[in-house]
């Protein structure tokens, strides 16, 4: 059975860009451990020489002409949905 | 209530009167909490245009509902999350656009598990939807709201999405027909992505002909969803006689409710009486399907939900100082616990050191499952079995144990992982009066055949 520590949970949260609130951490530790324990049963299967299936209908690359598709949406409409914007750009807190 | 009934009502009165009546019914049934937002103003404006002859089409003036993970005008598109509580879609999903092009009128957005993560709508950030037959029980999910208001005749049809059972299971729990089409049959453009390798768009209705009509309108190639195929869906006049059907015995064990098994067996007898052959078949990989699903789907969720970062749209946490804090707090506040659980499982199975053991192994196991299906379809026209191991369970009964909740998906995830069409058809009621559905699973692109068979059995 997979043992998930509190530190593992915090590490996974960091990988997932989630700042968990304190009350959720214990529950997630139990649940994630149980779920990983459940899915681990796949290790019993012999998959030697079996190809993985990432795409079920056998599509490979789907090409199209390199032309603009009109999505019927303007820059102004999209910028209007950003929580903060300035001079036609989306504004975020200081990165560096 | 059928689409034909509604069309007759429109002829006798007006599109406006019919749309107003649907909205009135939605309000009168508020206690089910099936709708998050009505699109009343826009719907009435469109109804007036139908009455003025400006809008025509096969579904002119016919009201419908969409699950609130479809981008649609007239109300916010929330995905039942706080992340998108006020999100006003700048465009509409292709499925919605195609129905509107035939004159259908969306009257509202239905409740779901937030971001479609769940099987009961209890993961909605706005509270659960109640079952159409018993308000102390779940609607099923994640497309619970659409199923319940179809069952209560608020609208003749409603749209849902099905990634692992999210149309079929609530259809079964509320006694309506639900279809998850072949992967790639209906464009997903404008529907909030969950797991891109299994996401499909389908519909609920109370009779098969209505489902056929809606799927016929929605199916086909869309350059904005590169996985779509050229339109292969064509309604069949009659079901093929003397079909060979496999009853999946792995889904008929003692772990499954006896009422559910009894109704499936009754349906099998009716199929036999109608001249079809039904034999027990085995799908041994079905035992592993849930484990495969709960590796692949969280992996894809962790990737697809990375876009909700508080930068370009949706919720943004207040008074944060750094960009990392903005991401972390926004996502903590905007997601429900089940969203976080799945994202974190996804991060785990995709992280270096675990990738081969979990994600790659699951994708290989998926191949083994597909091979088993292919082998069965070499000898059988379709497979049949229950939709879910139980009838609608009590609100709160499974919320404390995610694995117990996931086990509800055990019979619906195999078709999803293989991209196969599957439908849920009403098969009667339990001894306590709860609906039970039977599931048909067919080879890829056999959608029209499954529906034709279901239609031929409607009066039997």
mmCIF file of C-alpha atoms in Angstrom, chain B residues 30-416:
data_model
loop_
_atom_site.group_PDB
_atom_site.id
_atom_site.type_symbol
_atom_site.label_atom_id
_atom_site.label_comp_id
_atom_site.label_asym_id
_atom_site.label_seq_id
_atom_site.Cartn_x
_atom_site.Cartn_y
_atom_site.Cartn_z
ATOM 1 C CA UNK B 30 -36.668 24.956 -7.925
ATOM 2 C CA UNK B 31 -36.467 22.590 -4.940
ATOM 3 C CA UNK B 32 -34.635 20.017 -7.128
ATOM 4 C CA UNK B 33 -31.823 22.539 -7.648
ATOM 5 C CA UNK B 34 -31.338 21.317 -11.215
ATOM 6 C CA UNK B 35 -30.594 24.750 -12.683
ATOM 7 C CA UNK B 36 -27.832 27.177 -11.788
ATOM 8 C CA UNK B 37 -28.961 30.073 -13.995
ATOM 9 C CA UNK B 38 -31.854 30.623 -16.381
ATOM 10 C CA UNK B 39 -31.215 32.370 -19.700
ATOM 11 C CA UNK B 40 -34.696 33.848 -19.686
ATOM 12 C CA UNK B 41 -34.198 37.202 -21.383
ATOM 13 C CA UNK B 42 -32.299 35.771 -24.335
ATOM 14 C CA UNK B 43 -34.664 32.790 -24.624
ATOM 15 C CA UNK B 44 -37.760 34.997 -24.828
ATOM 16 C CA UNK B 45 -36.115 37.252 -27.398
ATOM 17 C CA UNK B 46 -35.322 34.209 -29.574
ATOM 18 C CA UNK B 47 -38.868 32.869 -29.090
ATOM 19 C CA UNK B 48 -40.267 36.166 -30.390
ATOM 20 C CA UNK B 49 -37.995 35.873 -33.431
ATOM 21 C CA UNK B 50 -39.339 32.365 -34.069
ATOM 22 C CA UNK B 51 -42.899 33.689 -33.824
ATOM 23 C CA UNK B 52 -42.006 36.520 -36.225
ATOM 24 C CA UNK B 53 -40.689 33.960 -38.722
ATOM 25 C CA UNK B 54 -37.114 35.296 -38.470
ATOM 26 C CA UNK B 55 -35.785 32.018 -37.030
ATOM 27 C CA UNK B 56 -36.727 28.716 -38.675
ATOM 28 C CA UNK B 57 -35.401 25.154 -38.530
ATOM 29 C CA UNK B 58 -36.146 21.609 -37.467
ATOM 30 C CA UNK B 59 -36.366 22.636 -33.802
ATOM 31 C CA UNK B 60 -37.737 26.173 -34.183
ATOM 32 C CA UNK B 61 -38.897 27.352 -30.773
ATOM 33 C CA UNK B 62 -38.177 24.069 -28.944
ATOM 34 C CA UNK B 63 -36.730 24.794 -25.471
ATOM 35 C CA UNK B 64 -33.756 22.831 -24.108
ATOM 36 C CA UNK B 65 -31.221 22.966 -21.266
ATOM 37 C CA UNK B 66 -27.433 22.703 -21.297
ATOM 38 C CA UNK B 67 -25.094 21.429 -18.631
ATOM 39 C CA UNK B 68 -23.216 24.395 -17.237
ATOM 40 C CA UNK B 69 -19.846 23.291 -18.598
ATOM 41 C CA UNK B 70 -20.990 24.267 -22.125
ATOM 42 C CA UNK B 71 -20.140 27.833 -23.088
ATOM 43 C CA UNK B 72 -23.488 29.441 -23.913
ATOM 44 C CA UNK B 73 -24.827 32.993 -24.009
ATOM 45 C CA UNK B 74 -27.483 34.457 -21.739
ATOM 46 C CA UNK B 75 -26.048 33.519 -18.317
ATOM 47 C CA UNK B 76 -22.617 32.813 -16.797
ATOM 48 C CA UNK B 77 -20.877 29.510 -17.603
ATOM 49 C CA UNK B 78 -19.793 28.382 -14.139
ATOM 50 C CA UNK B 79 -18.939 24.662 -14.444
ATOM 51 C CA UNK B 80 -20.644 24.653 -11.003
ATOM 52 C CA UNK B 81 -17.440 26.142 -9.575
ATOM 53 C CA UNK B 82 -16.483 29.333 -7.741
ATOM 54 C CA UNK B 83 -13.619 29.638 -10.243
ATOM 55 C CA UNK B 84 -16.060 30.609 -13.001
ATOM 56 C CA UNK B 85 -18.912 31.988 -10.876
ATOM 57 C CA UNK B 86 -19.219 35.150 -12.987
ATOM 58 C CA UNK B 87 -17.656 33.902 -16.224
ATOM 59 C CA UNK B 88 -19.510 35.325 -19.195
ATOM 60 C CA UNK B 89 -18.690 33.154 -22.242
ATOM 61 C CA UNK B 90 -17.372 35.122 -25.231
ATOM 62 C CA UNK B 91 -18.525 32.392 -27.654
ATOM 63 C CA UNK B 92 -20.825 29.373 -27.686
ATOM 64 C CA UNK B 93 -20.045 25.644 -27.867
ATOM 65 C CA UNK B 94 -20.390 24.158 -31.363
ATOM 66 C CA UNK B 95 -23.108 21.786 -30.071
ATOM 67 C CA UNK B 96 -25.167 24.748 -28.832
ATOM 68 C CA UNK B 97 -24.551 26.725 -32.033
ATOM 69 C CA UNK B 98 -25.727 23.812 -34.183
ATOM 70 C CA UNK B 99 -28.947 23.416 -32.185
ATOM 71 C CA UNK B 100 -29.577 27.165 -32.306
ATOM 72 C CA UNK B 101 -29.033 27.082 -36.065
ATOM 73 C CA UNK B 102 -32.061 24.742 -36.166
ATOM 74 C CA UNK B 103 -34.069 27.155 -34.023
ATOM 75 C CA UNK B 104 -33.818 25.386 -30.634
ATOM 76 C CA UNK B 105 -33.844 27.741 -27.639
ATOM 77 C CA UNK B 106 -31.640 27.259 -24.560
ATOM 78 C CA UNK B 107 -33.571 28.292 -21.440
ATOM 79 C CA UNK B 108 -30.920 27.653 -18.807
ATOM 80 C CA UNK B 109 -27.731 26.079 -17.513
ATOM 81 C CA UNK B 110 -27.949 22.918 -15.427
ATOM 82 C CA UNK B 111 -26.146 21.861 -12.273
ATOM 83 C CA UNK B 112 -23.212 19.411 -12.272
ATOM 84 C CA UNK B 113 -20.337 18.276 -10.102
ATOM 85 C CA UNK B 114 -17.813 21.127 -10.291
ATOM 86 C CA UNK B 115 -15.864 20.750 -13.565
ATOM 87 C CA UNK B 116 -17.839 17.473 -14.059
ATOM 88 C CA UNK B 117 -15.758 15.687 -11.390
ATOM 89 C CA UNK B 118 -18.179 13.321 -9.720
ATOM 90 C CA UNK B 119 -21.109 10.955 -10.022
ATOM 91 C CA UNK B 120 -23.807 12.596 -7.888
ATOM 92 C CA UNK B 121 -23.686 16.430 -8.404
ATOM 93 C CA UNK B 122 -22.808 16.621 -4.709
ATOM 94 C CA UNK B 123 -19.478 18.160 -5.742
ATOM 95 C CA UNK B 124 -21.248 21.229 -7.153
ATOM 96 C CA UNK B 125 -19.994 24.379 -5.410
ATOM 97 C CA UNK B 126 -23.671 25.428 -5.275
ATOM 98 C CA UNK B 127 -25.199 22.327 -3.644
ATOM 99 C CA UNK B 128 -26.517 19.049 -5.036
ATOM 100 C CA UNK B 129 -29.378 18.311 -7.440
ATOM 101 C CA UNK B 130 -32.139 16.059 -6.052
ATOM 102 C CA UNK B 131 -33.376 12.928 -7.789
ATOM 103 C CA UNK B 132 -36.522 13.293 -9.899
ATOM 104 C CA UNK B 133 -38.161 10.328 -8.119
ATOM 105 C CA UNK B 134 -37.001 10.859 -4.525
ATOM 106 C CA UNK B 135 -35.688 14.163 -3.252
ATOM 107 C CA UNK B 136 -33.706 12.516 -0.461
ATOM 108 C CA UNK B 137 -31.555 10.818 -3.127
ATOM 109 C CA UNK B 138 -28.901 11.989 -5.568
ATOM 110 C CA UNK B 139 -29.590 12.870 -9.174
ATOM 111 C CA UNK B 140 -26.482 11.013 -10.222
ATOM 112 C CA UNK B 141 -23.874 12.871 -12.162
ATOM 113 C CA UNK B 142 -22.054 14.649 -13.216
ATOM 114 C CA UNK B 143 -24.817 15.770 -15.639
ATOM 115 C CA UNK B 144 -27.442 15.525 -12.852
ATOM 116 C CA UNK B 145 -29.391 18.722 -13.514
ATOM 117 C CA UNK B 146 -29.944 17.916 -17.194
ATOM 118 C CA UNK B 147 -31.203 14.407 -16.369
ATOM 119 C CA UNK B 148 -33.610 15.554 -13.642
ATOM 120 C CA UNK B 149 -35.271 18.346 -15.642
ATOM 121 C CA UNK B 150 -35.637 16.036 -18.653
ATOM 122 C CA UNK B 151 -37.296 13.465 -16.373
ATOM 123 C CA UNK B 152 -39.608 16.143 -14.896
ATOM 124 C CA UNK B 153 -40.659 17.264 -18.420
ATOM 125 C CA UNK B 154 -39.385 20.810 -17.962
ATOM 126 C CA UNK B 155 -37.787 20.494 -21.419
ATOM 127 C CA UNK B 156 -38.019 17.726 -24.061
ATOM 128 C CA UNK B 157 -34.234 17.326 -24.198
ATOM 129 C CA UNK B 158 -31.053 18.488 -22.476
ATOM 130 C CA UNK B 159 -27.324 18.314 -23.181
ATOM 131 C CA UNK B 160 -24.645 16.725 -21.053
ATOM 132 C CA UNK B 161 -21.042 15.602 -21.242
ATOM 133 C CA UNK B 162 -19.867 12.059 -20.510
ATOM 134 C CA UNK B 163 -16.224 11.366 -19.643
ATOM 135 C CA UNK B 164 -16.739 8.192 -17.606
ATOM 136 C CA UNK B 165 -20.511 7.826 -17.225
ATOM 137 C CA UNK B 166 -21.717 11.378 -16.565
ATOM 138 C CA UNK B 167 -24.681 11.068 -18.961
ATOM 139 C CA UNK B 168 -25.474 7.353 -18.696
ATOM 140 C CA UNK B 169 -25.551 7.070 -14.890
ATOM 141 C CA UNK B 170 -27.872 10.057 -14.204
ATOM 142 C CA UNK B 171 -30.067 8.875 -17.116
ATOM 143 C CA UNK B 172 -30.360 5.519 -15.332
ATOM 144 C CA UNK B 173 -31.017 7.159 -11.930
ATOM 145 C CA UNK B 174 -33.833 9.347 -13.340
ATOM 146 C CA UNK B 175 -35.474 7.025 -15.854
ATOM 147 C CA UNK B 176 -34.602 8.834 -19.101
ATOM 148 C CA UNK B 177 -32.564 7.937 -22.183
ATOM 149 C CA UNK B 178 -28.965 9.116 -22.260
ATOM 150 C CA UNK B 179 -26.323 8.699 -24.919
ATOM 151 C CA UNK B 180 -22.558 8.875 -24.812
ATOM 152 C CA UNK B 181 -21.631 8.790 -28.516
ATOM 153 C CA UNK B 182 -18.565 7.354 -30.196
ATOM 154 C CA UNK B 183 -15.505 9.418 -29.281
ATOM 155 C CA UNK B 184 -15.157 12.107 -31.959
ATOM 156 C CA UNK B 185 -18.767 12.065 -33.180
ATOM 157 C CA UNK B 186 -19.762 15.430 -31.638
ATOM 158 C CA UNK B 187 -17.509 18.475 -31.382
ATOM 159 C CA UNK B 188 -16.378 19.397 -27.879
ATOM 160 C CA UNK B 189 -15.364 22.896 -28.911
ATOM 161 C CA UNK B 190 -16.611 25.316 -26.278
ATOM 162 C CA UNK B 191 -17.178 22.661 -23.621
ATOM 163 C CA UNK B 192 -14.849 22.951 -20.639
ATOM 164 C CA UNK B 193 -12.262 20.185 -21.068
ATOM 165 C CA UNK B 194 -11.962 17.512 -18.385
ATOM 166 C CA UNK B 195 -10.148 14.443 -19.797
ATOM 167 C CA UNK B 196 -9.544 15.005 -23.490
ATOM 168 C CA UNK B 197 -9.005 11.343 -24.406
ATOM 169 C CA UNK B 198 -12.490 10.330 -23.167
ATOM 170 C CA UNK B 199 -14.623 13.530 -23.129
ATOM 171 C CA UNK B 200 -17.796 13.243 -25.234
ATOM 172 C CA UNK B 201 -20.951 15.325 -25.735
ATOM 173 C CA UNK B 202 -24.393 13.733 -25.645
ATOM 174 C CA UNK B 203 -28.035 14.233 -24.792
ATOM 175 C CA UNK B 204 -30.967 13.218 -22.581
ATOM 176 C CA UNK B 205 -34.564 12.775 -23.756
ATOM 177 C CA UNK B 206 -37.643 10.759 -22.848
ATOM 178 C CA UNK B 207 -37.874 8.876 -26.134
ATOM 179 C CA UNK B 208 -35.347 7.506 -28.590
ATOM 180 C CA UNK B 209 -36.500 9.457 -31.670
ATOM 181 C CA UNK B 210 -35.784 12.744 -29.902
ATOM 182 C CA UNK B 211 -32.279 11.597 -28.964
ATOM 183 C CA UNK B 212 -31.710 10.585 -32.590
ATOM 184 C CA UNK B 213 -32.842 13.952 -33.878
ATOM 185 C CA UNK B 214 -30.611 15.903 -31.486
ATOM 186 C CA UNK B 215 -27.548 13.728 -32.146
ATOM 187 C CA UNK B 216 -28.128 14.004 -35.892
ATOM 188 C CA UNK B 217 -27.988 17.797 -35.601
ATOM 189 C CA UNK B 218 -24.919 17.888 -33.317
ATOM 190 C CA UNK B 219 -22.718 15.251 -34.999
ATOM 191 C CA UNK B 220 -20.025 15.912 -37.561
ATOM 192 C CA UNK B 221 -16.637 17.382 -38.302
ATOM 193 C CA UNK B 222 -15.578 20.626 -36.633
ATOM 194 C CA UNK B 223 -12.183 22.108 -37.504
ATOM 195 C CA UNK B 224 -12.098 23.553 -33.975
ATOM 196 C CA UNK B 225 -12.096 20.065 -32.406
ATOM 197 C CA UNK B 226 -9.427 18.136 -34.276
ATOM 198 C CA UNK B 227 -10.642 14.782 -32.895
ATOM 199 C CA UNK B 228 -14.020 15.024 -34.662
ATOM 200 C CA UNK B 229 -14.768 12.669 -37.545
ATOM 201 C CA UNK B 230 -16.744 13.377 -40.706
ATOM 202 C CA UNK B 231 -20.424 12.784 -40.049
ATOM 203 C CA UNK B 232 -21.193 9.061 -39.935
ATOM 204 C CA UNK B 233 -24.381 9.273 -37.861
ATOM 205 C CA UNK B 234 -27.481 8.427 -39.867
ATOM 206 C CA UNK B 235 -30.759 7.510 -38.191
ATOM 207 C CA UNK B 236 -31.792 3.947 -39.103
ATOM 208 C CA UNK B 237 -35.427 3.380 -40.039
ATOM 209 C CA UNK B 238 -35.472 -0.073 -38.427
ATOM 210 C CA UNK B 239 -33.302 -2.107 -36.095
ATOM 211 C CA UNK B 240 -31.414 -4.971 -37.675
ATOM 212 C CA UNK B 241 -33.433 -8.156 -36.999
ATOM 213 C CA UNK B 242 -31.967 -11.133 -35.130
ATOM 214 C CA UNK B 243 -29.011 -9.370 -33.529
ATOM 215 C CA UNK B 244 -26.419 -11.235 -31.528
ATOM 216 C CA UNK B 245 -26.035 -9.618 -28.126
ATOM 217 C CA UNK B 246 -23.518 -10.326 -25.363
ATOM 218 C CA UNK B 247 -24.634 -9.927 -21.738
ATOM 219 C CA UNK B 248 -21.534 -8.862 -19.769
ATOM 220 C CA UNK B 249 -21.548 -11.365 -16.901
ATOM 221 C CA UNK B 250 -18.769 -9.504 -15.035
ATOM 222 C CA UNK B 251 -21.423 -6.787 -14.416
ATOM 223 C CA UNK B 252 -24.045 -9.236 -13.123
ATOM 224 C CA UNK B 253 -22.308 -10.538 -9.979
ATOM 225 C CA UNK B 254 -23.756 -10.617 -6.463
ATOM 226 C CA UNK B 255 -22.108 -7.224 -5.765
ATOM 227 C CA UNK B 256 -24.731 -5.645 -8.001
ATOM 228 C CA UNK B 257 -28.169 -4.744 -6.541
ATOM 229 C CA UNK B 258 -30.587 -7.623 -7.044
ATOM 230 C CA UNK B 259 -33.252 -5.211 -8.368
ATOM 231 C CA UNK B 260 -30.799 -3.945 -10.986
ATOM 232 C CA UNK B 261 -29.938 -7.486 -12.096
ATOM 233 C CA UNK B 262 -33.615 -8.458 -12.197
ATOM 234 C CA UNK B 263 -34.513 -5.553 -14.500
ATOM 235 C CA UNK B 264 -31.572 -6.227 -16.814
ATOM 236 C CA UNK B 265 -32.610 -9.888 -17.004
ATOM 237 C CA UNK B 266 -36.197 -8.877 -17.786
ATOM 238 C CA UNK B 267 -34.938 -6.663 -20.595
ATOM 239 C CA UNK B 268 -32.834 -9.549 -21.914
ATOM 240 C CA UNK B 269 -35.968 -11.703 -22.045
ATOM 241 C CA UNK B 270 -37.755 -9.000 -24.025
ATOM 242 C CA UNK B 271 -34.852 -8.868 -26.484
ATOM 243 C CA UNK B 272 -35.070 -12.640 -26.896
ATOM 244 C CA UNK B 273 -38.830 -12.445 -27.401
ATOM 245 C CA UNK B 274 -38.176 -9.842 -30.119
ATOM 246 C CA UNK B 275 -36.045 -12.368 -31.995
ATOM 247 C CA UNK B 276 -32.551 -11.425 -30.832
ATOM 248 C CA UNK B 277 -30.009 -13.846 -29.407
ATOM 249 C CA UNK B 278 -28.506 -12.987 -26.019
ATOM 250 C CA UNK B 279 -25.553 -14.936 -24.619
ATOM 251 C CA UNK B 280 -23.405 -14.401 -21.534
ATOM 252 C CA UNK B 281 -19.941 -13.072 -22.354
ATOM 253 C CA UNK B 282 -16.927 -12.261 -20.249
ATOM 254 C CA UNK B 283 -14.918 -9.029 -20.204
ATOM 255 C CA UNK B 284 -12.178 -9.879 -17.695
ATOM 256 C CA UNK B 285 -10.397 -6.514 -18.083
ATOM 257 C CA UNK B 286 -13.551 -4.781 -16.778
ATOM 258 C CA UNK B 287 -12.188 -5.533 -13.307
ATOM 259 C CA UNK B 288 -9.257 -3.203 -14.019
ATOM 260 C CA UNK B 289 -11.134 -0.502 -15.930
ATOM 261 C CA UNK B 290 -11.794 1.675 -12.895
ATOM 262 C CA UNK B 291 -8.120 1.650 -11.868
ATOM 263 C CA UNK B 292 -7.098 2.523 -15.440
ATOM 264 C CA UNK B 293 -9.650 5.319 -15.503
ATOM 265 C CA UNK B 294 -8.597 6.826 -12.173
ATOM 266 C CA UNK B 295 -5.008 7.124 -13.404
ATOM 267 C CA UNK B 296 -5.548 8.397 -16.951
ATOM 268 C CA UNK B 297 -8.395 10.789 -16.204
ATOM 269 C CA UNK B 298 -6.762 12.605 -13.244
ATOM 270 C CA UNK B 299 -3.579 12.880 -15.336
ATOM 271 C CA UNK B 300 -5.508 14.626 -18.098
ATOM 272 C CA UNK B 301 -7.437 16.726 -15.565
ATOM 273 C CA UNK B 302 -4.234 17.976 -13.949
ATOM 274 C CA UNK B 303 -3.136 19.193 -17.365
ATOM 275 C CA UNK B 304 -6.486 20.605 -18.574
ATOM 276 C CA UNK B 305 -7.220 22.445 -15.328
ATOM 277 C CA UNK B 306 -3.818 24.149 -15.310
ATOM 278 C CA UNK B 307 -5.450 26.906 -17.387
ATOM 279 C CA UNK B 308 -7.483 28.085 -14.381
ATOM 280 C CA UNK B 309 -4.821 30.305 -12.897
ATOM 281 C CA UNK B 310 -6.584 33.600 -12.199
ATOM 282 C CA UNK B 311 -4.744 35.427 -14.950
ATOM 283 C CA UNK B 312 -6.880 35.738 -18.076
ATOM 284 C CA UNK B 313 -10.426 35.040 -16.830
ATOM 285 C CA UNK B 314 -12.381 33.703 -13.897
ATOM 286 C CA UNK B 315 -11.703 34.108 -10.210
ATOM 287 C CA UNK B 316 -8.517 35.805 -8.955
ATOM 288 C CA UNK B 317 -7.557 35.751 -5.266
ATOM 289 C CA UNK B 318 -7.424 39.160 -3.568
ATOM 290 C CA UNK B 319 -4.469 40.897 -1.930
ATOM 291 C CA UNK B 320 -1.713 38.538 -3.006
ATOM 292 C CA UNK B 321 1.842 39.748 -3.396
ATOM 293 C CA UNK B 322 3.605 37.245 -5.662
ATOM 294 C CA UNK B 323 2.603 35.414 -8.810
ATOM 295 C CA UNK B 324 3.050 32.005 -7.132
ATOM 296 C CA UNK B 325 0.755 33.114 -4.321
ATOM 297 C CA UNK B 326 -1.779 34.336 -6.897
ATOM 298 C CA UNK B 327 -1.865 30.934 -8.606
ATOM 299 C CA UNK B 328 -1.981 28.938 -5.390
ATOM 300 C CA UNK B 329 -4.637 30.973 -3.591
ATOM 301 C CA UNK B 330 -6.806 31.402 -6.700
ATOM 302 C CA UNK B 331 -6.841 27.660 -7.294
ATOM 303 C CA UNK B 332 -7.432 26.871 -3.624
ATOM 304 C CA UNK B 333 -10.445 29.202 -3.549
ATOM 305 C CA UNK B 334 -11.798 28.331 -7.006
ATOM 306 C CA UNK B 335 -11.719 24.514 -6.857
ATOM 307 C CA UNK B 336 -13.751 22.126 -4.685
ATOM 308 C CA UNK B 337 -11.944 19.349 -2.795
ATOM 309 C CA UNK B 338 -12.675 16.730 -5.469
ATOM 310 C CA UNK B 339 -11.069 18.941 -8.131
ATOM 311 C CA UNK B 340 -7.942 19.250 -5.964
ATOM 312 C CA UNK B 341 -7.876 15.518 -5.224
ATOM 313 C CA UNK B 342 -7.941 14.674 -8.938
ATOM 314 C CA UNK B 343 -5.407 17.331 -9.917
ATOM 315 C CA UNK B 344 -3.000 16.080 -7.228
ATOM 316 C CA UNK B 345 -3.456 12.403 -8.214
ATOM 317 C CA UNK B 346 -2.738 13.503 -11.774
ATOM 318 C CA UNK B 347 0.400 15.332 -10.703
ATOM 319 C CA UNK B 348 1.509 12.210 -8.825
ATOM 320 C CA UNK B 349 1.018 9.688 -11.651
ATOM 321 C CA UNK B 350 2.695 11.991 -14.164
ATOM 322 C CA UNK B 351 5.697 12.904 -12.021
ATOM 323 C CA UNK B 352 9.094 11.515 -12.911
ATOM 324 C CA UNK B 353 9.775 8.266 -11.094
ATOM 325 C CA UNK B 354 6.074 7.284 -11.064
ATOM 326 C CA UNK B 355 5.157 7.864 -14.711
ATOM 327 C CA UNK B 356 6.020 4.364 -15.975
ATOM 328 C CA UNK B 357 4.456 2.496 -13.062
ATOM 329 C CA UNK B 358 1.160 4.374 -13.155
ATOM 330 C CA UNK B 359 0.440 6.377 -16.286
ATOM 331 C CA UNK B 360 2.227 4.242 -18.881
ATOM 332 C CA UNK B 361 1.014 1.002 -17.273
ATOM 333 C CA UNK B 362 -2.566 2.343 -17.361
ATOM 334 C CA UNK B 363 -2.305 3.243 -21.058
ATOM 335 C CA UNK B 364 -1.012 -0.272 -21.792
ATOM 336 C CA UNK B 365 -3.808 -1.824 -19.724
ATOM 337 C CA UNK B 366 -6.213 0.316 -21.723
ATOM 338 C CA UNK B 367 -4.949 -1.417 -24.886
ATOM 339 C CA UNK B 368 -5.729 -4.808 -23.290
ATOM 340 C CA UNK B 369 -9.260 -3.626 -22.475
ATOM 341 C CA UNK B 370 -9.781 -2.372 -26.057
ATOM 342 C CA UNK B 371 -8.503 -5.708 -27.410
ATOM 343 C CA UNK B 372 -11.084 -7.577 -25.330
ATOM 344 C CA UNK B 373 -13.878 -5.359 -26.647
ATOM 345 C CA UNK B 374 -12.676 -5.855 -30.239
ATOM 346 C CA UNK B 375 -12.652 -9.604 -29.770
ATOM 347 C CA UNK B 376 -16.234 -9.575 -28.497
ATOM 348 C CA UNK B 377 -17.401 -7.319 -31.330
ATOM 349 C CA UNK B 378 -16.035 -9.842 -33.834
ATOM 350 C CA UNK B 379 -18.861 -12.167 -32.684
ATOM 351 C CA UNK B 380 -21.513 -9.836 -31.216
ATOM 352 C CA UNK B 381 -23.411 -6.822 -32.585
ATOM 353 C CA UNK B 382 -23.478 -5.174 -29.188
ATOM 354 C CA UNK B 383 -23.019 -5.772 -25.465
ATOM 355 C CA UNK B 384 -25.569 -5.227 -22.737
ATOM 356 C CA UNK B 385 -25.480 -4.867 -18.959
ATOM 357 C CA UNK B 386 -26.440 -2.552 -16.122
ATOM 358 C CA UNK B 387 -25.464 1.142 -16.159
ATOM 359 C CA UNK B 388 -24.546 1.286 -12.484
ATOM 360 C CA UNK B 389 -24.396 -1.269 -9.667
ATOM 361 C CA UNK B 390 -27.125 0.532 -7.680
ATOM 362 C CA UNK B 391 -30.161 2.746 -8.028
ATOM 363 C CA UNK B 392 -29.887 6.389 -6.896
ATOM 364 C CA UNK B 393 -28.243 6.453 -3.460
ATOM 365 C CA UNK B 394 -29.043 8.770 -0.548
ATOM 366 C CA UNK B 395 -27.607 12.280 -0.506
ATOM 367 C CA UNK B 396 -24.432 12.198 1.600
ATOM 368 C CA UNK B 397 -24.195 8.396 1.570
ATOM 369 C CA UNK B 398 -20.936 8.223 -0.429
ATOM 370 C CA UNK B 399 -19.431 11.660 0.102
ATOM 371 C CA UNK B 400 -16.983 10.709 2.853
ATOM 372 C CA UNK B 401 -15.286 7.964 0.834
ATOM 373 C CA UNK B 402 -14.072 8.874 -2.673
ATOM 374 C CA UNK B 403 -13.413 5.226 -3.601
ATOM 375 C CA UNK B 404 -16.995 4.262 -2.784
ATOM 376 C CA UNK B 405 -18.147 7.095 -5.023
ATOM 377 C CA UNK B 406 -15.741 6.045 -7.808
ATOM 378 C CA UNK B 407 -17.095 2.461 -7.667
ATOM 379 C CA UNK B 408 -20.409 3.802 -8.991
ATOM 380 C CA UNK B 409 -18.580 4.347 -12.321
ATOM 381 C CA UNK B 410 -17.374 0.766 -12.634
ATOM 382 C CA UNK B 411 -19.757 -0.188 -15.475
ATOM 383 C CA UNK B 412 -19.592 3.049 -17.425
ATOM 384 C CA UNK B 413 -15.825 3.699 -17.617
ATOM 385 C CA UNK B 414 -14.934 0.715 -19.879
ATOM 386 C CA UNK B 415 -16.795 2.161 -22.922
ATOM 387 C CA UNK B 416 -15.256 5.581 -22.199
#
